[in-house]
PDB file of C-alpha atoms in Angstrom:
ATOM      1  CA  MET A   1     -30.119 181.417  15.718  1.00  0.00           C
ATOM      2  CA  ASP A   2     -27.336 180.102  17.879  1.00  0.00           C
ATOM      3  CA  ILE A   3     -25.586 177.410  15.826  1.00  0.00           C
ATOM      4  CA  ALA A   4     -24.363 175.258  18.707  1.00  0.00           C
ATOM      5  CA  GLY A   5     -26.136 171.959  19.183  1.00  0.00           C
ATOM      6  CA  HIS A   6     -28.279 172.105  16.059  1.00  0.00           C
ATOM      7  CA  ALA A   7     -28.253 169.716  13.117  1.00  0.00           C
ATOM      8  CA  ALA A   8     -27.031 171.167   9.807  1.00  0.00           C
ATOM      9  CA  ILE A   9     -26.888 169.886   6.243  1.00  0.00           C
ATOM     10  CA  VAL A  10     -24.494 171.179   3.592  1.00  0.00           C
ATOM     11  CA  THR A  11     -25.118 170.088  -0.002  1.00  0.00           C
ATOM     12  CA  GLY A  12     -22.026 170.059  -2.175  1.00  0.00           C
ATOM     13  CA  GLY A  13     -20.159 170.090   1.106  1.00  0.00           C
ATOM     14  CA  ALA A  14     -17.130 168.036   0.124  1.00  0.00           C
ATOM     15  CA  SER A  15     -15.132 170.877  -1.424  1.00  0.00           C
ATOM     16  CA  GLY A  16     -14.886 174.600  -2.048  1.00  0.00           C
ATOM     17  CA  LEU A  17     -17.500 176.888  -0.533  1.00  0.00           C
ATOM     18  CA  GLY A  18     -19.492 173.982   0.869  1.00  0.00           C
ATOM     19  CA  ALA A  19     -16.503 172.519   2.671  1.00  0.00           C
ATOM     20  CA  ALA A  20     -15.714 175.895   4.238  1.00  0.00           C
ATOM     21  CA  ALA A  21     -19.312 176.208   5.416  1.00  0.00           C
ATOM     22  CA  ALA A  22     -19.234 172.679   6.858  1.00  0.00           C
ATOM     23  CA  ARG A  23     -16.027 173.405   8.790  1.00  0.00           C
ATOM     24  CA  MET A  24     -17.440 176.667  10.136  1.00  0.00           C
ATOM     25  CA  LEU A  25     -20.628 174.983  11.303  1.00  0.00           C
ATOM     26  CA  ALA A  26     -18.709 172.215  13.053  1.00  0.00           C
ATOM     27  CA  GLU A  27     -16.425 174.720  14.763  1.00  0.00           C
ATOM     28  CA  ALA A  28     -19.527 176.579  15.949  1.00  0.00           C
ATOM     29  CA  GLY A  29     -20.897 173.403  17.516  1.00  0.00           C
ATOM     30  CA  ALA A  30     -23.350 172.135  14.905  1.00  0.00           C
ATOM     31  CA  LYS A  31     -23.909 168.485  14.047  1.00  0.00           C
ATOM     32  CA  VAL A  32     -22.981 168.518  10.358  1.00  0.00           C
ATOM     33  CA  ALA A  33     -24.104 166.206   7.561  1.00  0.00           C
ATOM     34  CA  ILE A  34     -22.236 166.596   4.272  1.00  0.00           C
ATOM     35  CA  PHE A  35     -24.190 165.711   1.135  1.00  0.00           C
ATOM     36  CA  ASP A  36     -22.129 165.245  -2.018  1.00  0.00           C
ATOM     37  CA  VAL A  37     -21.900 163.038  -5.095  1.00  0.00           C
ATOM     38  CA  ASN A  38     -18.243 162.501  -4.169  1.00  0.00           C
ATOM     39  CA  ARG A  39     -18.762 160.377  -1.083  1.00  0.00           C
ATOM     40  CA  SER A  40     -15.068 159.639  -0.511  1.00  0.00           C
ATOM     41  CA  ALA A  41     -14.209 163.351  -0.380  1.00  0.00           C
ATOM     42  CA  ALA A  42     -17.230 163.999   1.819  1.00  0.00           C
ATOM     43  CA  ALA A  43     -16.206 161.181   4.169  1.00  0.00           C
ATOM     44  CA  GLU A  44     -12.665 162.528   4.437  1.00  0.00           C
ATOM     45  CA  LEU A  45     -13.928 165.957   5.432  1.00  0.00           C
ATOM     46  CA  ALA A  46     -16.586 164.559   7.757  1.00  0.00           C
ATOM     47  CA  SER A  47     -14.002 162.514   9.648  1.00  0.00           C
ATOM     48  CA  GLY A  48     -12.082 165.684  10.450  1.00  0.00           C
ATOM     49  CA  ILE A  49     -15.079 167.637  11.778  1.00  0.00           C
ATOM     50  CA  ASP A  50     -16.926 164.835  13.582  1.00  0.00           C
ATOM     51  CA  GLY A  51     -19.701 164.957  10.992  1.00  0.00           C
ATOM     52  CA  ILE A  52     -21.328 162.422   8.713  1.00  0.00           C
ATOM     53  CA  ALA A  53     -21.022 162.004   4.946  1.00  0.00           C
ATOM     54  CA  ILE A  54     -23.946 160.961   2.781  1.00  0.00           C
ATOM     55  CA  ALA A  55     -23.760 160.291  -0.944  1.00  0.00           C
ATOM     56  CA  CYS A  56     -26.414 162.427  -2.575  1.00  0.00           C
ATOM     57  CA  ASP A  57     -27.330 163.609  -6.060  1.00  0.00           C
ATOM     58  CA  VAL A  58     -29.540 166.653  -5.447  1.00  0.00           C
ATOM     59  CA  THR A  59     -31.185 166.250  -8.853  1.00  0.00           C
ATOM     60  CA  ASP A  60     -32.700 162.943  -7.713  1.00  0.00           C
ATOM     61  CA  GLY A  61     -35.790 163.578  -5.609  1.00  0.00           C
ATOM     62  CA  ALA A  62     -36.051 160.129  -4.032  1.00  0.00           C
ATOM     63  CA  ALA A  63     -32.312 159.869  -3.332  1.00  0.00           C
ATOM     64  CA  THR A  64     -32.246 163.293  -1.707  1.00  0.00           C
ATOM     65  CA  GLU A  65     -35.271 162.438   0.419  1.00  0.00           C
ATOM     66  CA  ALA A  66     -33.460 159.293   1.561  1.00  0.00           C
ATOM     67  CA  ALA A  67     -30.349 161.334   2.368  1.00  0.00           C
ATOM     68  CA  PHE A  68     -32.400 163.693   4.543  1.00  0.00           C
ATOM     69  CA  ALA A  69     -33.900 160.713   6.353  1.00  0.00           C
ATOM     70  CA  THR A  70     -30.443 159.241   6.976  1.00  0.00           C
ATOM     71  CA  ALA A  71     -29.133 162.542   8.335  1.00  0.00           C
ATOM     72  CA  ALA A  72     -32.182 162.954  10.571  1.00  0.00           C
ATOM     73  CA  ALA A  73     -31.749 159.452  11.972  1.00  0.00           C
ATOM     74  CA  ASP A  74     -28.257 160.387  13.180  1.00  0.00           C
ATOM     75  CA  HIS A  75     -28.619 164.085  14.065  1.00  0.00           C
ATOM     76  CA  GLY A  76     -32.330 164.821  14.238  1.00  0.00           C
ATOM     77  CA  ALA A  77     -34.171 167.154  11.875  1.00  0.00           C
ATOM     78  CA  ALA A  78     -31.858 169.849  10.556  1.00  0.00           C
ATOM     79  CA  ARG A  79     -32.537 173.448  11.503  1.00  0.00           C
ATOM     80  CA  ILE A  80     -29.810 174.644   9.107  1.00  0.00           C
ATOM     81  CA  LEU A  81     -29.484 173.927   5.384  1.00  0.00           C
ATOM     82  CA  ILE A  82     -26.641 175.368   3.303  1.00  0.00           C
ATOM     83  CA  ASN A  83     -27.144 174.753  -0.419  1.00  0.00           C
ATOM     84  CA  CYS A  84     -23.752 174.692  -2.173  1.00  0.00           C
ATOM     85  CA  ALA A  85     -24.096 171.907  -4.744  1.00  0.00           C
ATOM     86  CA  GLY A  86     -23.437 173.325  -8.190  1.00  0.00           C
ATOM     87  CA  VAL A  87     -21.536 173.239 -11.461  1.00  0.00           C
ATOM     88  CA  GLY A  88     -20.334 176.000 -13.759  1.00  0.00           C
ATOM     89  CA  PRO A  89     -19.293 174.811 -17.216  1.00  0.00           C
ATOM     90  CA  ALA A  90     -18.802 177.482 -19.865  1.00  0.00           C
ATOM     91  CA  LYS A  91     -20.371 177.105 -23.287  1.00  0.00           C
ATOM     92  CA  ARG A  92     -21.786 179.537 -25.827  1.00  0.00           C
ATOM     93  CA  ILE A  93     -25.426 179.306 -26.810  1.00  0.00           C
ATOM     94  CA  VAL A  94     -24.281 178.972 -30.404  1.00  0.00           C
ATOM     95  CA  GLY A  95     -20.673 177.914 -30.868  1.00  0.00           C
ATOM     96  CA  ARG A  96     -18.489 176.767 -33.723  1.00  0.00           C
ATOM     97  CA  ASP A  97     -20.188 173.388 -33.703  1.00  0.00           C
ATOM     98  CA  GLY A  98     -23.684 174.856 -33.725  1.00  0.00           C
ATOM     99  CA  PRO A  99     -26.212 175.392 -30.942  1.00  0.00           C
ATOM    100  CA  MET A 100     -25.435 174.230 -27.420  1.00  0.00           C
ATOM    101  CA  PRO A 101     -26.778 170.721 -26.865  1.00  0.00           C
ATOM    102  CA  LEU A 102     -29.981 171.053 -24.904  1.00  0.00           C
ATOM    103  CA  ALA A 103     -28.794 168.365 -22.502  1.00  0.00           C
ATOM    104  CA  ASP A 104     -25.877 170.598 -21.444  1.00  0.00           C
ATOM    105  CA  PHE A 105     -28.236 173.420 -20.509  1.00  0.00           C
ATOM    106  CA  GLU A 106     -30.598 171.034 -18.756  1.00  0.00           C
ATOM    107  CA  ARG A 107     -27.775 169.565 -16.652  1.00  0.00           C
ATOM    108  CA  VAL A 108     -26.730 172.952 -15.265  1.00  0.00           C
ATOM    109  CA  ILE A 109     -30.328 173.931 -14.491  1.00  0.00           C
ATOM    110  CA  ALA A 110     -30.967 170.526 -12.907  1.00  0.00           C
ATOM    111  CA  ILE A 111     -28.015 170.717 -10.509  1.00  0.00           C
ATOM    112  CA  ASN A 112     -27.867 174.421  -9.693  1.00  0.00           C
ATOM    113  CA  LEU A 113     -31.539 175.378  -9.621  1.00  0.00           C
ATOM    114  CA  ILE A 114     -33.674 172.253  -9.363  1.00  0.00           C
ATOM    115  CA  GLY A 115     -31.175 170.723  -6.930  1.00  0.00           C
ATOM    116  CA  THR A 116     -31.366 173.829  -4.759  1.00  0.00           C
ATOM    117  CA  PHE A 117     -35.164 173.738  -4.804  1.00  0.00           C
ATOM    118  CA  ASN A 118     -35.191 169.999  -4.094  1.00  0.00           C
ATOM    119  CA  ALA A 119     -33.103 170.329  -0.931  1.00  0.00           C
ATOM    120  CA  LEU A 120     -34.947 173.492   0.124  1.00  0.00           C
ATOM    121  CA  ARG A 121     -38.388 171.860  -0.098  1.00  0.00           C
ATOM    122  CA  LEU A 122     -37.312 168.818   1.914  1.00  0.00           C
ATOM    123  CA  ALA A 123     -35.505 170.841   4.563  1.00  0.00           C
ATOM    124  CA  ALA A 124     -38.413 173.248   5.007  1.00  0.00           C
ATOM    125  CA  ALA A 125     -40.904 170.402   5.331  1.00  0.00           C
ATOM    126  CA  ALA A 126     -38.844 168.879   8.141  1.00  0.00           C
ATOM    127  CA  MET A 127     -38.186 172.230   9.836  1.00  0.00           C
ATOM    128  CA  GLN A 128     -41.915 172.965  10.068  1.00  0.00           C
ATOM    129  CA  SER A 129     -42.360 170.027  12.434  1.00  0.00           C
ATOM    130  CA  VAL A 130     -39.592 170.890  14.913  1.00  0.00           C
ATOM    131  CA  SER A 131     -40.301 172.786  18.088  1.00  0.00           C
ATOM    132  CA  PRO A 132     -39.807 176.544  17.807  1.00  0.00           C
ATOM    133  CA  LEU A 133     -36.869 178.023  19.631  1.00  0.00           C
ATOM    134  CA  GLN A 134     -37.345 180.670  22.297  1.00  0.00           C
ATOM    135  CA  ASP A 135     -37.587 183.405  19.676  1.00  0.00           C
ATOM    136  CA  GLY A 136     -40.048 181.444  17.501  1.00  0.00           C
ATOM    137  CA  GLU A 137     -37.430 180.511  14.898  1.00  0.00           C
ATOM    138  CA  ARG A 138     -37.417 176.971  13.560  1.00  0.00           C
ATOM    139  CA  GLY A 139     -34.683 177.056  10.936  1.00  0.00           C
ATOM    140  CA  ILE A 140     -32.738 178.804   8.220  1.00  0.00           C
ATOM    141  CA  ILE A 141     -31.853 177.975   4.627  1.00  0.00           C
ATOM    142  CA  VAL A 142     -28.931 179.642   2.845  1.00  0.00           C
ATOM    143  CA  CYS A 143     -28.609 179.139  -0.916  1.00  0.00           C
ATOM    144  CA  THR A 144     -25.664 179.872  -3.180  1.00  0.00           C
ATOM    145  CA  ALA A 145     -26.306 182.160  -6.132  1.00  0.00           C
ATOM    146  CA  SER A 146     -23.594 184.028  -8.083  1.00  0.00           C
ATOM    147  CA  VAL A 147     -22.812 187.469  -9.457  1.00  0.00           C
ATOM    148  CA  ALA A 148     -23.447 185.775 -12.805  1.00  0.00           C
ATOM    149  CA  ALA A 149     -27.133 185.994 -11.904  1.00  0.00           C
ATOM    150  CA  TYR A 150     -26.800 189.746 -12.521  1.00  0.00           C
ATOM    151  CA  GLU A 151     -23.943 190.039 -15.047  1.00  0.00           C
ATOM    152  CA  GLY A 152     -23.674 186.738 -16.832  1.00  0.00           C
ATOM    153  CA  GLN A 153     -20.791 186.683 -19.263  1.00  0.00           C
ATOM    154  CA  ILE A 154     -20.679 185.277 -22.775  1.00  0.00           C
ATOM    155  CA  GLY A 155     -20.531 181.518 -22.351  1.00  0.00           C
ATOM    156  CA  GLN A 156     -22.401 181.633 -19.034  1.00  0.00           C
ATOM    157  CA  ALA A 157     -25.965 181.465 -20.328  1.00  0.00           C
ATOM    158  CA  ALA A 158     -26.813 178.209 -18.548  1.00  0.00           C
ATOM    159  CA  TYR A 159     -24.954 179.129 -15.365  1.00  0.00           C
ATOM    160  CA  ALA A 160     -26.399 182.642 -15.206  1.00  0.00           C
ATOM    161  CA  ALA A 161     -29.914 181.357 -15.838  1.00  0.00           C
ATOM    162  CA  SER A 162     -29.582 178.786 -13.069  1.00  0.00           C
ATOM    163  CA  LYS A 163     -28.237 181.266 -10.544  1.00  0.00           C
ATOM    164  CA  GLY A 164     -30.798 183.878 -11.555  1.00  0.00           C
ATOM    165  CA  GLY A 165     -33.389 181.264 -10.711  1.00  0.00           C
ATOM    166  CA  VAL A 166     -31.849 180.810  -7.266  1.00  0.00           C
ATOM    167  CA  VAL A 167     -32.057 184.558  -6.637  1.00  0.00           C
ATOM    168  CA  GLY A 168     -35.691 184.536  -7.743  1.00  0.00           C
ATOM    169  CA  LEU A 169     -36.487 181.624  -5.432  1.00  0.00           C
ATOM    170  CA  VAL A 170     -35.334 183.306  -2.230  1.00  0.00           C
ATOM    171  CA  LEU A 171     -38.066 185.887  -1.611  1.00  0.00           C
ATOM    172  CA  PRO A 172     -41.159 183.770  -2.339  1.00  0.00           C
ATOM    173  CA  ALA A 173     -39.700 180.962  -0.234  1.00  0.00           C
ATOM    174  CA  ALA A 174     -38.962 183.343   2.637  1.00  0.00           C
ATOM    175  CA  ARG A 175     -42.485 184.733   2.450  1.00  0.00           C
ATOM    176  CA  GLU A 176     -44.068 181.282   2.381  1.00  0.00           C
ATOM    177  CA  PHE A 177     -42.028 179.939   5.285  1.00  0.00           C
ATOM    178  CA  ALA A 178     -42.282 183.058   7.477  1.00  0.00           C
ATOM    179  CA  GLN A 179     -45.366 181.696   9.230  1.00  0.00           C
ATOM    180  CA  PHE A 180     -43.264 178.769  10.434  1.00  0.00           C
ATOM    181  CA  GLY A 181     -40.286 180.813  11.620  1.00  0.00           C
ATOM    182  CA  ILE A 182     -38.014 179.626   8.789  1.00  0.00           C
ATOM    183  CA  ARG A 183     -35.742 182.158   7.087  1.00  0.00           C
ATOM    184  CA  VAL A 184     -34.342 181.907   3.549  1.00  0.00           C
ATOM    185  CA  ASN A 185     -31.360 183.874   2.223  1.00  0.00           C
ATOM    186  CA  ALA A 186     -28.730 183.525  -0.480  1.00  0.00           C
ATOM    187  CA  ILE A 187     -25.158 184.603  -1.111  1.00  0.00           C
ATOM    188  CA  ALA A 188     -24.005 185.668  -4.572  1.00  0.00           C
ATOM    189  CA  PRO A 189     -20.231 185.115  -4.585  1.00  0.00           C
ATOM    190  CA  GLY A 190     -17.918 186.802  -7.029  1.00  0.00           C
ATOM    191  CA  ILE A 191     -14.619 185.209  -8.056  1.00  0.00           C
ATOM    192  CA  PHE A 192     -13.614 182.747  -5.357  1.00  0.00           C
ATOM    193  CA  SER A 193     -10.634 180.474  -4.969  1.00  0.00           C
ATOM    194  CA  THR A 194     -12.375 177.119  -5.403  1.00  0.00           C
ATOM    195  CA  PRO A 195     -11.557 173.873  -7.260  1.00  0.00           C
ATOM    196  CA  MET A 196     -13.614 175.178 -10.187  1.00  0.00           C
ATOM    197  CA  LEU A 197     -11.327 178.205 -10.498  1.00  0.00           C
ATOM    198  CA  HIS A 198      -8.145 176.243  -9.813  1.00  0.00           C
ATOM    199  CA  ALA A 199      -8.663 174.469 -13.114  1.00  0.00           C
ATOM    200  CA  LEU A 200      -7.633 177.709 -14.842  1.00  0.00           C
ATOM    201  CA  PRO A 201      -3.962 178.596 -15.514  1.00  0.00           C
ATOM    202  CA  GLU A 202      -2.267 180.643 -12.792  1.00  0.00           C
ATOM    203  CA  ALA A 203      -2.003 183.663 -15.110  1.00  0.00           C
ATOM    204  CA  ALA A 204      -5.740 183.558 -15.700  1.00  0.00           C
ATOM    205  CA  GLN A 205      -6.416 183.392 -11.957  1.00  0.00           C
ATOM    206  CA  GLN A 206      -4.204 186.413 -11.356  1.00  0.00           C
ATOM    207  CA  SER A 207      -5.963 188.309 -14.127  1.00  0.00           C
ATOM    208  CA  LEU A 208      -9.331 187.587 -12.562  1.00  0.00           C
ATOM    209  CA  ALA A 209      -8.119 188.742  -9.144  1.00  0.00           C
ATOM    210  CA  ALA A 210      -6.821 191.983 -10.665  1.00  0.00           C
ATOM    211  CA  ALA A 211     -10.306 192.727 -12.017  1.00  0.00           C
ATOM    212  CA  VAL A 212     -11.743 192.979  -8.487  1.00  0.00           C
ATOM    213  CA  PRO A 213     -11.924 196.674  -7.426  1.00  0.00           C
ATOM    214  CA  PHE A 214     -10.952 196.069  -3.792  1.00  0.00           C
ATOM    215  CA  PRO A 215      -9.426 194.044  -2.404  1.00  0.00           C
ATOM    216  CA  LYS A 216      -7.697 192.863  -5.566  1.00  0.00           C
ATOM    217  CA  LEU A 217      -7.768 189.263  -4.477  1.00  0.00           C
ATOM    218  CA  LEU A 218      -9.714 186.124  -5.138  1.00  0.00           C
ATOM    219  CA  GLY A 219     -12.366 185.504  -2.517  1.00  0.00           C
ATOM    220  CA  GLN A 220     -11.513 182.791  -0.018  1.00  0.00           C
ATOM    221  CA  PRO A 221     -14.011 180.113   1.040  1.00  0.00           C
ATOM    222  CA  PRO A 222     -13.742 181.048   4.763  1.00  0.00           C
ATOM    223  CA  GLN A 223     -15.060 184.520   3.814  1.00  0.00           C
ATOM    224  CA  PHE A 224     -18.107 182.863   2.299  1.00  0.00           C
ATOM    225  CA  ALA A 225     -18.495 180.757   5.452  1.00  0.00           C
ATOM    226  CA  ALA A 226     -18.279 183.863   7.625  1.00  0.00           C
ATOM    227  CA  LEU A 227     -21.238 185.390   5.791  1.00  0.00           C
ATOM    228  CA  VAL A 228     -23.146 182.127   6.121  1.00  0.00           C
ATOM    229  CA  ARG A 229     -22.584 182.306   9.861  1.00  0.00           C
ATOM    230  CA  HIS A 230     -23.801 185.896  10.017  1.00  0.00           C
ATOM    231  CA  MET A 231     -26.945 184.962   8.093  1.00  0.00           C
ATOM    232  CA  ILE A 232     -27.648 182.173  10.555  1.00  0.00           C
ATOM    233  CA  GLU A 233     -27.071 184.292  13.638  1.00  0.00           C
ATOM    234  CA  ASN A 234     -28.759 187.530  12.501  1.00  0.00           C
ATOM    235  CA  ARG A 235     -32.484 186.800  12.882  1.00  0.00           C
ATOM    236  CA  TYR A 236     -33.559 189.967  11.058  1.00  0.00           C
ATOM    237  CA  LEU A 237     -31.850 188.954   7.826  1.00  0.00           C
ATOM    238  CA  ASN A 238     -34.483 187.240   5.689  1.00  0.00           C
ATOM    239  CA  GLY A 239     -35.495 187.037   2.033  1.00  0.00           C
ATOM    240  CA  GLU A 240     -32.216 188.591   0.918  1.00  0.00           C
ATOM    241  CA  THR A 241     -29.437 187.795  -1.560  1.00  0.00           C
ATOM    242  CA  ILE A 242     -26.125 189.429  -0.638  1.00  0.00           C
ATOM    243  CA  ARG A 243     -23.294 189.886  -3.121  1.00  0.00           C
ATOM    244  CA  LEU A 244     -19.866 188.917  -1.816  1.00  0.00           C
ATOM    245  CA  ASP A 245     -17.600 190.172  -4.574  1.00  0.00           C
ATOM    246  CA  GLY A 246     -15.267 193.049  -3.640  1.00  0.00           C
ATOM    247  CA  ALA A 247     -17.464 195.448  -5.724  1.00  0.00           C
ATOM    248  CA  LEU A 248     -16.832 193.401  -8.867  1.00  0.00           C
ATOM    249  CA  ARG A 249     -19.140 193.891 -11.846  1.00  0.00           C
ATOM    250  CA  MET A 250     -18.501 191.309 -14.530  1.00  0.00           C
ATOM    251  CA  ALA A 251     -17.637 192.431 -18.071  1.00  0.00           C
ATOM    252  CA  PRO A 252     -19.352 190.820 -21.080  1.00  0.00           C
ATOM    253  CA  ARG A 253     -16.372 188.453 -21.538  1.00  0.00           C
TER     254      ARG A 253
END
């Protein structure tokens, strides 16, 4: 799909990987709506890319439906959805204080997995009603998984489970939506330079970068955005999760 002129939605688009994707889409000529719980940060980014910012909690079905309606009123139905909303707190299943509070696990699953599904279902429903493009394509959805889906570390049980769910969602969604000309893919990033990682000490960040086989660097959000763009533009890429990790395979801890 040619990006130019189409409406796009980026969840979790106010920072990190989502912000990079939003900038890329705007530069490519898309009409971008940024969904984020941090509306002020979303508005600041949107003002710089001629987009719109909409406060949205992807775990809230009604609120997300309203956000989609608001975006459609301004830009029309989106043909592009980039799911980047997510959290990644670390906590052992059983720690010094006993078992992980169930609410902590539920929160990660709610944002990372249920939030992804929530936006995906609403986007696909709207995409089915738009006119097909010349090649029969109506839209594309790109989700954000993680290498933790495959090699979750100690303390990542909730995060790994949520991202494993995202990986598992991609193929059945792609198969279901194929009849409508809607593609579904995901990216599984490795260690990226994002606000989540910046919370770690500099020495810890350097240690993580050194663990990457090649290049021995932290991934940069524009590299994630570049793969998003390729997924949008390459019509034969469907039902796939691609690792973007410099050949990294995570150790147990």
